[in-house]
Amino acid sequence: MSGTKRQAPVLAVINMKGGVGKTTLSGNLCREIFREHSAKTLLVDFDPQINLSQLLLTRTQYDDLHKQGKTLWSIMESRAPESVFAVAESDLHDIGKVEDYTTRLKYLTKTPDIDLHLLPGDFRLAILNLRENANSLKLARKRFENLITKARETFSLVVLDCNPSSSFLTRCAIESATHLLVPIRPDKYSVLGLEMLSEYVGQMTQLTKKPEFIVVFNGVGRTASSVETELRAHGAFGPSVMVTSIPRSNVLHARADYTGFAVDRKVAYTGVIRTVLKSGAGELAKKLHLKK
Ligand SMILES: Nc1ncnc2c1ncn2[C@@H]1O[C@H](COP(=O)(O)OP(=O)(O)OP(=O)(O)O)[C@@H](O)[C@H]1O
Ligand SMILES: [Mg+2]
């Protein structure tokens, strides 16, 4: 019974502002949690831009999985039943086994004894954001809820790389998240994205328990900017800002000619970046109550 099993934390990496590092940190920072805490981790590419899938899979690998229906689309959009009379509505909500849709990223990690899985994204998810009829979204929402419930029982950590809008997908992510990791660049517009998100979550009165905000500065220079100093001193947001800030670095910059995690690339300074990511991962793991 689901009530007796441990429920893993669900970390939605989210900001209404685009390009702040959601995908970079969903992949590279959460991989470090997986490594350091032996946490069986599921990375969900919850963005129709499928950037996280592109970061971690080659085009051929992605196309293969797409053909097999092993993307998030198969979760959100169930195949039409042969007869509506033969199938109960609750059967349509059931996605079956989570691991039938996910891919083990074993080939990208040096720790094959524990599991790091990816649930690849899909361009077709964008269709859901365009649908206006709430009823037609009901099934997708129920199936997503079912995914999260099962993933929380199967994995120790579930990570959602979100899209940068306030949309149906964003709402699903916030409703299922226990924690929101909000990357921000050290600029005013990026902070605005945080304020918008906080307002948006505040207005979601249907949430019985609001997810906890965790803010992380990404792409920082050698010295703290005034934006960073001000936000750290901010009455409401200050306490949720992580001590570790992620530097702007060529190591973390995604490249079209490289598939995989940033620190596995054989270039200079990967050790330095790994140390920062490790410290960030340690901080996050504490907030998520993950055991070492
Ligand atoms: N710390 C960093 N140092 C250098 N480059 C970075 C860093 N963080 C992110 N980038 C680069 O900045 C760009 C945007 O990052 P990313 O795709 O992670 O942002 P995002 O918030 O997921 O964007 P979107 O809103 O489009 O989903 C990418 O080219 C990425 O490689
Ligand atoms: Mg992204």
mmCIF file of C-alpha atoms and ligand atoms in Angstrom:
data_model
loop_
_atom_site.group_PDB
_atom_site.id
_atom_site.type_symbol
_atom_site.label_atom_id
_atom_site.label_comp_id
_atom_site.label_asym_id
_atom_site.label_seq_id
_atom_site.Cartn_x
_atom_site.Cartn_y
_atom_site.Cartn_z
ATOM 1 C CA MET A 1 0.000 0.000 0.000
ATOM 2 C CA SER A 2 1.334 3.397 -0.965
ATOM 3 C CA GLY A 3 0.652 4.950 2.459
ATOM 4 C CA THR A 4 3.230 2.753 4.184
ATOM 5 C CA LYS A 5 6.054 3.356 1.710
ATOM 6 C CA ARG A 6 8.576 6.155 1.988
ATOM 7 C CA GLN A 7 7.705 9.083 -0.258
ATOM 8 C CA ALA A 8 10.748 10.557 -1.983
ATOM 9 C CA PRO A 9 11.088 14.343 -2.254
ATOM 10 C CA VAL A 10 10.078 15.920 -5.559
ATOM 11 C CA LEU A 11 12.358 18.774 -6.569
ATOM 12 C CA ALA A 12 10.949 21.013 -9.318
ATOM 13 C CA VAL A 13 13.701 23.121 -10.876
ATOM 14 C CA ILE A 14 11.742 26.141 -11.912
ATOM 15 C CA ASN A 15 11.747 29.841 -12.761
ATOM 16 C CA MET A 16 9.369 31.776 -15.017
ATOM 17 C CA LYS A 17 12.476 33.429 -16.433
ATOM 18 C CA GLY A 18 14.158 31.526 -19.258
ATOM 19 C CA GLY A 19 17.841 30.731 -19.570
ATOM 20 C CA VAL A 20 18.682 30.936 -15.864
ATOM 21 C CA GLY A 21 20.189 27.446 -15.641
ATOM 22 C CA LYS A 22 17.235 25.180 -14.813
ATOM 23 C CA THR A 23 18.359 22.459 -17.213
ATOM 24 C CA THR A 24 22.062 22.821 -16.409
ATOM 25 C CA LEU A 25 21.407 22.373 -12.700
ATOM 26 C CA SER A 26 18.696 19.698 -13.082
ATOM 27 C CA GLY A 27 21.329 17.601 -14.810
ATOM 28 C CA ASN A 28 24.665 18.508 -13.313
ATOM 29 C CA LEU A 29 23.780 19.440 -9.738
ATOM 30 C CA CYS A 30 21.269 16.629 -9.218
ATOM 31 C CA ARG A 31 23.698 14.095 -10.665
ATOM 32 C CA GLU A 32 26.071 15.114 -7.884
ATOM 33 C CA ILE A 33 23.360 14.394 -5.271
ATOM 34 C CA PHE A 34 22.890 10.996 -6.895
ATOM 35 C CA ARG A 35 26.630 10.323 -6.724
ATOM 36 C CA GLU A 36 27.222 11.562 -3.207
ATOM 37 C CA HIS A 37 24.107 10.177 -1.576
ATOM 38 C CA SER A 38 23.560 6.940 -3.484
ATOM 39 C CA ALA A 39 20.094 8.250 -4.094
ATOM 40 C CA LYS A 40 18.214 6.350 -6.766
ATOM 41 C CA THR A 41 17.263 9.371 -8.825
ATOM 42 C CA LEU A 42 14.752 10.089 -11.563
ATOM 43 C CA LEU A 43 15.354 13.120 -13.774
ATOM 44 C CA VAL A 44 12.175 14.116 -15.598
ATOM 45 C CA ASP A 45 12.513 16.339 -18.658
ATOM 46 C CA PHE A 46 9.304 18.309 -18.133
ATOM 47 C CA ASP A 47 9.961 20.893 -20.825
ATOM 48 C CA PRO A 48 8.758 20.624 -24.452
ATOM 49 C CA GLN A 49 12.114 22.128 -25.500
ATOM 50 C CA ILE A 50 13.633 18.753 -24.422
ATOM 51 C CA ASN A 51 16.942 20.386 -23.496
ATOM 52 C CA LEU A 52 17.673 17.985 -20.645
ATOM 53 C CA SER A 53 17.166 15.011 -22.961
ATOM 54 C CA GLN A 54 19.483 16.651 -25.497
ATOM 55 C CA LEU A 55 22.092 17.212 -22.809
ATOM 56 C CA LEU A 56 22.129 13.555 -21.760
ATOM 57 C CA LEU A 57 21.191 11.568 -24.868
ATOM 58 C CA THR A 58 22.569 11.504 -28.383
ATOM 59 C CA ARG A 59 20.126 12.185 -31.189
ATOM 60 C CA THR A 60 20.089 8.486 -32.102
ATOM 61 C CA GLN A 61 19.446 7.419 -28.531
ATOM 62 C CA TYR A 62 16.608 9.939 -28.226
ATOM 63 C CA ASP A 63 15.042 8.910 -31.549
ATOM 64 C CA ASP A 64 15.117 5.249 -30.493
ATOM 65 C CA LEU A 65 13.399 5.979 -27.204
ATOM 66 C CA HIS A 66 10.894 8.209 -28.953
ATOM 67 C CA LYS A 67 10.018 5.389 -31.339
ATOM 68 C CA GLN A 68 9.545 3.006 -28.412
ATOM 69 C CA GLY A 69 7.199 5.506 -26.763
ATOM 70 C CA LYS A 70 9.610 5.922 -23.863
ATOM 71 C CA THR A 71 9.042 9.653 -23.394
ATOM 72 C CA LEU A 72 6.847 11.713 -21.134
ATOM 73 C CA TRP A 73 4.258 11.949 -23.892
ATOM 74 C CA SER A 74 3.230 8.324 -23.307
ATOM 75 C CA ILE A 75 2.527 9.254 -19.695
ATOM 76 C CA MET A 76 0.573 12.428 -20.359
ATOM 77 C CA GLU A 77 -1.468 11.123 -23.265
ATOM 78 C CA SER A 78 -2.765 7.591 -22.836
ATOM 79 C CA ARG A 79 -3.610 5.663 -25.948
ATOM 80 C CA ALA A 80 -7.336 5.737 -26.689
ATOM 81 C CA PRO A 81 -9.081 2.654 -25.324
ATOM 82 C CA GLU A 82 -10.529 0.261 -27.886
ATOM 83 C CA SER A 83 -13.936 0.616 -26.316
ATOM 84 C CA VAL A 84 -14.925 3.294 -23.846
ATOM 85 C CA PHE A 85 -17.396 0.863 -22.324
ATOM 86 C CA ALA A 86 -14.788 -1.741 -21.540
ATOM 87 C CA VAL A 87 -12.450 0.542 -19.593
ATOM 88 C CA ALA A 88 -13.103 2.274 -16.285
ATOM 89 C CA GLU A 89 -11.909 5.884 -16.071
ATOM 90 C CA SER A 90 -9.605 5.020 -13.188
ATOM 91 C CA ASP A 91 -7.841 2.449 -15.435
ATOM 92 C CA LEU A 92 -6.917 5.262 -17.807
ATOM 93 C CA HIS A 93 -5.230 7.114 -14.942
ATOM 94 C CA ASP A 94 -2.895 4.213 -14.260
ATOM 95 C CA ILE A 95 0.428 4.470 -16.085
ATOM 96 C CA GLY A 96 1.669 1.006 -15.105
ATOM 97 C CA LYS A 97 5.322 0.696 -14.078
ATOM 98 C CA VAL A 98 7.413 3.921 -14.057
ATOM 99 C CA GLU A 99 10.564 2.079 -15.068
ATOM 100 C CA ASP A 100 8.888 0.964 -18.304
ATOM 101 C CA TYR A 101 9.217 4.576 -19.471
ATOM 102 C CA THR A 102 12.579 5.575 -18.016
ATOM 103 C CA THR A 103 16.114 5.052 -19.266
ATOM 104 C CA ARG A 104 19.062 4.206 -17.030
ATOM 105 C CA LEU A 105 21.900 6.629 -17.623
ATOM 106 C CA LYS A 106 24.377 3.922 -16.667
ATOM 107 C CA TYR A 107 26.630 4.698 -19.626
ATOM 108 C CA LEU A 108 27.067 8.239 -18.312
ATOM 109 C CA THR A 109 27.931 7.411 -14.732
ATOM 110 C CA LYS A 110 30.730 5.538 -13.041
ATOM 111 C CA THR A 111 28.427 4.218 -10.362
ATOM 112 C CA PRO A 112 26.405 1.476 -12.048
ATOM 113 C CA ASP A 113 25.431 -0.133 -8.751
ATOM 114 C CA ILE A 114 22.900 2.575 -8.141
ATOM 115 C CA ASP A 115 20.373 4.011 -10.498
ATOM 116 C CA LEU A 116 20.197 7.342 -12.251
ATOM 117 C CA HIS A 117 17.231 7.376 -14.629
ATOM 118 C CA LEU A 118 15.928 9.852 -17.188
ATOM 119 C CA LEU A 119 12.353 10.186 -18.323
ATOM 120 C CA PRO A 120 12.906 11.912 -21.673
ATOM 121 C CA GLY A 121 10.857 14.918 -22.712
ATOM 122 C CA ASP A 122 8.797 15.308 -25.848
ATOM 123 C CA PHE A 123 8.003 18.231 -28.172
ATOM 124 C CA ARG A 124 4.367 17.154 -28.139
ATOM 125 C CA LEU A 125 4.046 18.276 -24.503
ATOM 126 C CA ALA A 126 3.670 21.790 -25.922
ATOM 127 C CA ILE A 127 0.224 20.796 -27.167
ATOM 128 C CA LEU A 128 -0.931 20.488 -23.571
ATOM 129 C CA ASN A 129 0.069 24.083 -22.872
ATOM 130 C CA LEU A 130 -2.070 25.201 -25.822
ATOM 131 C CA ARG A 131 -5.215 23.295 -24.841
ATOM 132 C CA GLU A 132 -7.786 25.525 -23.256
ATOM 133 C CA ASN A 133 -10.470 23.045 -22.352
ATOM 134 C CA ALA A 134 -9.826 22.095 -18.710
ATOM 135 C CA ASN A 135 -11.657 18.801 -19.151
ATOM 136 C CA SER A 136 -9.340 17.626 -21.875
ATOM 137 C CA LEU A 137 -6.401 18.215 -19.538
ATOM 138 C CA LYS A 138 -7.918 16.271 -16.674
ATOM 139 C CA LEU A 139 -6.659 12.903 -17.864
ATOM 140 C CA ALA A 140 -3.126 14.204 -18.483
ATOM 141 C CA ARG A 141 -3.081 15.663 -14.982
ATOM 142 C CA LYS A 142 -4.308 12.448 -13.376
ATOM 143 C CA ARG A 143 -1.720 10.395 -15.244
ATOM 144 C CA PHE A 144 1.028 12.820 -14.231
ATOM 145 C CA GLU A 145 -0.107 12.533 -10.598
ATOM 146 C CA ASN A 146 0.055 8.761 -10.956
ATOM 147 C CA LEU A 147 3.602 9.034 -12.345
ATOM 148 C CA ILE A 148 4.693 11.144 -9.390
ATOM 149 C CA THR A 149 3.048 8.874 -6.811
ATOM 150 C CA LYS A 150 4.752 5.810 -8.265
ATOM 151 C CA ALA A 151 8.082 7.572 -8.829
ATOM 152 C CA ARG A 152 8.133 8.665 -5.180
ATOM 153 C CA GLU A 153 7.855 5.037 -4.136
ATOM 154 C CA THR A 154 10.380 3.713 -6.656
ATOM 155 C CA PHE A 155 13.092 6.402 -6.380
ATOM 156 C CA SER A 156 14.797 8.314 -3.535
ATOM 157 C CA LEU A 157 14.681 11.597 -5.412
ATOM 158 C CA VAL A 158 12.518 12.882 -8.259
ATOM 159 C CA VAL A 159 13.676 15.956 -10.199
ATOM 160 C CA LEU A 160 11.524 17.917 -12.662
ATOM 161 C CA ASP A 161 13.261 20.187 -15.160
ATOM 162 C CA CYS A 162 10.463 22.688 -15.822
ATOM 163 C CA ASN A 163 9.693 24.953 -18.758
ATOM 164 C CA PRO A 164 10.011 28.707 -18.310
ATOM 165 C CA SER A 165 6.360 29.720 -18.524
ATOM 166 C CA SER A 166 3.308 29.790 -16.354
ATOM 167 C CA SER A 167 1.382 27.059 -18.054
ATOM 168 C CA PHE A 168 -0.475 23.812 -17.502
ATOM 169 C CA LEU A 169 2.845 21.989 -17.167
ATOM 170 C CA THR A 170 4.113 24.506 -14.602
ATOM 171 C CA ARG A 171 0.973 24.016 -12.536
ATOM 172 C CA CYS A 172 1.352 20.233 -12.613
ATOM 173 C CA ALA A 173 4.967 20.574 -11.475
ATOM 174 C CA ILE A 174 4.198 22.906 -8.571
ATOM 175 C CA GLU A 175 1.268 20.779 -7.427
ATOM 176 C CA SER A 176 3.431 17.691 -7.203
ATOM 177 C CA ALA A 177 6.644 19.251 -5.872
ATOM 178 C CA THR A 178 7.765 19.111 -2.267
ATOM 179 C CA HIS A 179 10.566 21.602 -3.029
ATOM 180 C CA LEU A 180 11.139 24.246 -5.707
ATOM 181 C CA LEU A 181 14.746 24.861 -6.707
ATOM 182 C CA VAL A 182 14.811 28.317 -8.293
ATOM 183 C CA PRO A 183 18.023 29.132 -10.150
ATOM 184 C CA ILE A 184 18.601 32.821 -10.641
ATOM 185 C CA ARG A 185 21.230 34.734 -12.511
ATOM 186 C CA PRO A 186 22.711 37.663 -10.637
ATOM 187 C CA ASP A 187 20.516 40.182 -12.458
ATOM 188 C CA LYS A 188 17.305 42.007 -11.581
ATOM 189 C CA TYR A 189 15.136 40.292 -14.220
ATOM 190 C CA SER A 190 16.039 36.909 -12.930
ATOM 191 C CA VAL A 191 14.970 37.947 -9.418
ATOM 192 C CA LEU A 192 11.716 39.179 -10.941
ATOM 193 C CA GLY A 193 11.138 35.606 -12.140
ATOM 194 C CA LEU A 194 11.509 34.455 -8.525
ATOM 195 C CA GLU A 195 9.011 37.063 -7.303
ATOM 196 C CA MET A 196 6.506 36.071 -9.990
ATOM 197 C CA LEU A 197 6.856 32.425 -9.089
ATOM 198 C CA SER A 198 6.381 33.145 -5.412
ATOM 199 C CA GLU A 199 3.214 35.135 -6.189
ATOM 200 C CA TYR A 200 1.947 32.371 -8.488
ATOM 201 C CA VAL A 201 2.480 29.698 -5.821
ATOM 202 C CA GLY A 202 0.880 31.986 -3.207
ATOM 203 C CA GLN A 203 -2.265 32.158 -5.333
ATOM 204 C CA MET A 204 -2.536 28.376 -5.621
ATOM 205 C CA THR A 205 -4.940 28.134 -2.724
ATOM 206 C CA GLN A 206 -5.826 24.537 -3.573
ATOM 207 C CA LEU A 207 -2.401 23.359 -2.366
ATOM 208 C CA THR A 208 -2.746 21.772 1.034
ATOM 209 C CA LYS A 209 0.996 22.017 1.586
ATOM 210 C CA LYS A 210 3.052 24.599 -0.271
ATOM 211 C CA PRO A 211 6.417 23.440 -1.640
ATOM 212 C CA GLU A 212 9.507 24.824 0.052
ATOM 213 C CA PHE A 213 11.499 27.407 -1.923
ATOM 214 C CA ILE A 214 15.245 26.919 -2.381
ATOM 215 C CA VAL A 215 17.034 29.636 -4.351
ATOM 216 C CA VAL A 216 20.420 29.149 -5.986
ATOM 217 C CA PHE A 217 22.542 31.741 -7.747
ATOM 218 C CA ASN A 218 23.870 30.458 -11.053
ATOM 219 C CA GLY A 219 26.412 31.963 -13.414
ATOM 220 C CA VAL A 220 28.057 34.185 -10.814
ATOM 221 C CA GLY A 221 31.366 36.003 -11.191
ATOM 222 C CA ARG A 222 34.287 35.993 -8.758
ATOM 223 C CA THR A 223 32.750 38.584 -6.453
ATOM 224 C CA ALA A 224 29.155 38.710 -5.275
ATOM 225 C CA SER A 225 27.010 41.154 -7.262
ATOM 226 C CA SER A 226 24.794 43.722 -5.536
ATOM 227 C CA VAL A 227 21.772 41.658 -6.630
ATOM 228 C CA GLU A 228 23.131 38.628 -4.780
ATOM 229 C CA THR A 229 24.029 40.610 -1.660
ATOM 230 C CA GLU A 230 20.577 42.249 -1.591
ATOM 231 C CA LEU A 231 18.695 38.995 -2.067
ATOM 232 C CA ARG A 232 20.678 37.248 0.656
ATOM 233 C CA ALA A 233 19.639 40.061 3.028
ATOM 234 C CA HIS A 234 15.996 39.965 1.856
ATOM 235 C CA GLY A 235 13.547 39.270 4.705
ATOM 236 C CA ALA A 236 11.393 36.741 2.853
ATOM 237 C CA PHE A 237 13.753 35.182 0.283
ATOM 238 C CA GLY A 238 17.114 35.551 2.090
ATOM 239 C CA PRO A 239 16.869 32.405 4.262
ATOM 240 C CA SER A 240 16.036 30.229 1.258
ATOM 241 C CA VAL A 241 19.118 31.247 -0.750
ATOM 242 C CA MET A 242 21.735 28.494 -0.879
ATOM 243 C CA VAL A 243 25.162 29.317 0.528
ATOM 244 C CA THR A 244 26.760 27.698 -2.531
ATOM 245 C CA SER A 245 26.575 29.762 -5.711
ATOM 246 C CA ILE A 246 27.346 28.166 -9.063
ATOM 247 C CA PRO A 247 30.006 30.036 -11.034
ATOM 248 C CA ARG A 248 29.829 31.031 -14.661
ATOM 249 C CA SER A 249 32.125 28.499 -16.285
ATOM 250 C CA ASN A 250 32.915 27.037 -19.674
ATOM 251 C CA VAL A 251 32.739 23.612 -18.064
ATOM 252 C CA LEU A 252 29.009 24.090 -17.399
ATOM 253 C CA HIS A 253 28.228 25.669 -20.740
ATOM 254 C CA ALA A 254 26.290 23.138 -22.846
ATOM 255 C CA ARG A 255 27.914 22.199 -26.157
ATOM 256 C CA ALA A 256 26.332 20.774 -29.266
ATOM 257 C CA ASP A 257 29.301 18.421 -29.744
ATOM 258 C CA TYR A 258 29.157 16.847 -26.286
ATOM 259 C CA THR A 259 26.573 14.567 -24.690
ATOM 260 C CA GLY A 260 26.757 13.965 -20.973
ATOM 261 C CA PHE A 261 27.442 15.561 -17.632
ATOM 262 C CA ALA A 262 29.639 18.649 -17.637
ATOM 263 C CA VAL A 263 32.310 17.468 -15.210
ATOM 264 C CA ASP A 264 32.902 14.246 -17.156
ATOM 265 C CA ARG A 265 34.229 16.228 -20.105
ATOM 266 C CA LYS A 266 37.984 16.033 -20.299
ATOM 267 C CA VAL A 267 38.740 19.748 -20.039
ATOM 268 C CA ALA A 268 40.451 22.058 -17.546
ATOM 269 C CA TYR A 269 38.729 23.135 -14.320
ATOM 270 C CA THR A 270 36.294 20.210 -14.136
ATOM 271 C CA GLY A 271 37.735 19.426 -10.679
ATOM 272 C CA VAL A 272 37.008 22.945 -9.462
ATOM 273 C CA ILE A 273 33.436 22.837 -10.748
ATOM 274 C CA ARG A 274 32.886 19.357 -9.328
ATOM 275 C CA THR A 275 33.910 20.646 -5.884
ATOM 276 C CA VAL A 276 31.365 23.475 -6.103
ATOM 277 C CA LEU A 277 28.627 21.128 -7.346
ATOM 278 C CA LYS A 278 29.444 18.682 -4.550
ATOM 279 C CA SER A 279 29.067 21.374 -1.952
ATOM 280 C CA GLY A 280 25.772 22.529 -3.523
ATOM 281 C CA ALA A 281 24.559 18.932 -3.683
ATOM 282 C CA GLY A 282 25.384 18.428 0.001
ATOM 283 C CA GLU A 283 23.392 21.511 0.934
ATOM 284 C CA LEU A 284 20.448 20.446 -1.194
ATOM 285 C CA ALA A 285 20.488 16.880 0.128
ATOM 286 C CA LYS A 286 20.182 18.253 3.667
ATOM 287 C CA LYS A 287 17.208 20.397 2.703
ATOM 288 C CA LEU A 288 15.613 17.392 1.020
ATOM 289 C CA HIS A 289 16.337 15.193 4.085
ATOM 290 C CA LEU A 290 18.296 12.664 2.030
ATOM 291 C CA LYS A 291 20.592 10.436 4.030
ATOM 292 C CA LYS A 292 24.242 10.026 3.084
HETATM 293 N N1 LIG B 1 26.964 28.293 -14.671
HETATM 294 C C1 LIG B 1 26.988 28.366 -15.997
HETATM 295 N N2 LIG B 1 28.139 28.667 -16.649
HETATM 296 C C2 LIG B 1 28.175 28.759 -18.004
HETATM 297 N N3 LIG B 1 27.108 28.568 -18.794
HETATM 298 C C3 LIG B 1 25.935 28.255 -18.202
HETATM 299 C C4 LIG B 1 25.812 28.131 -16.777
HETATM 300 N N4 LIG B 1 24.529 27.812 -16.496
HETATM 301 C C5 LIG B 1 23.885 27.729 -17.677
HETATM 302 N N5 LIG B 1 24.716 27.999 -18.694
HETATM 303 C C6 LIG B 1 24.374 28.053 -20.137
HETATM 304 O O1 LIG B 1 23.332 29.028 -20.267
HETATM 305 C C7 LIG B 1 22.354 28.595 -21.203
HETATM 306 C C8 LIG B 1 20.993 28.499 -20.518
HETATM 307 O O2 LIG B 1 21.080 27.524 -19.503
HETATM 308 P P1 LIG B 1 19.915 26.451 -19.279
HETATM 309 O O3 LIG B 1 19.508 25.866 -20.576
HETATM 310 O O4 LIG B 1 20.358 25.536 -18.206
HETATM 311 O O5 LIG B 1 18.781 27.429 -18.742
HETATM 312 P P2 LIG B 1 17.228 27.120 -18.549
HETATM 313 O O6 LIG B 1 16.782 27.939 -17.412
HETATM 314 O O7 LIG B 1 17.014 25.668 -18.477
HETATM 315 O O8 LIG B 1 16.633 27.675 -19.923
HETATM 316 P P3 LIG B 1 15.104 27.509 -20.437
HETATM 317 O O9 LIG B 1 14.322 28.527 -19.704
HETATM 318 O O10 LIG B 1 15.192 27.764 -21.909
HETATM 319 O O11 LIG B 1 14.677 26.111 -20.099
HETATM 320 C C9 LIG B 1 22.851 27.265 -21.761
HETATM 321 O O12 LIG B 1 23.586 27.517 -22.926
HETATM 322 C C10 LIG B 1 23.786 26.755 -20.659
HETATM 323 O O13 LIG B 1 24.783 25.894 -21.151
HETATM 324 MG MG MG B 2 15.738 24.436 -19.642
#
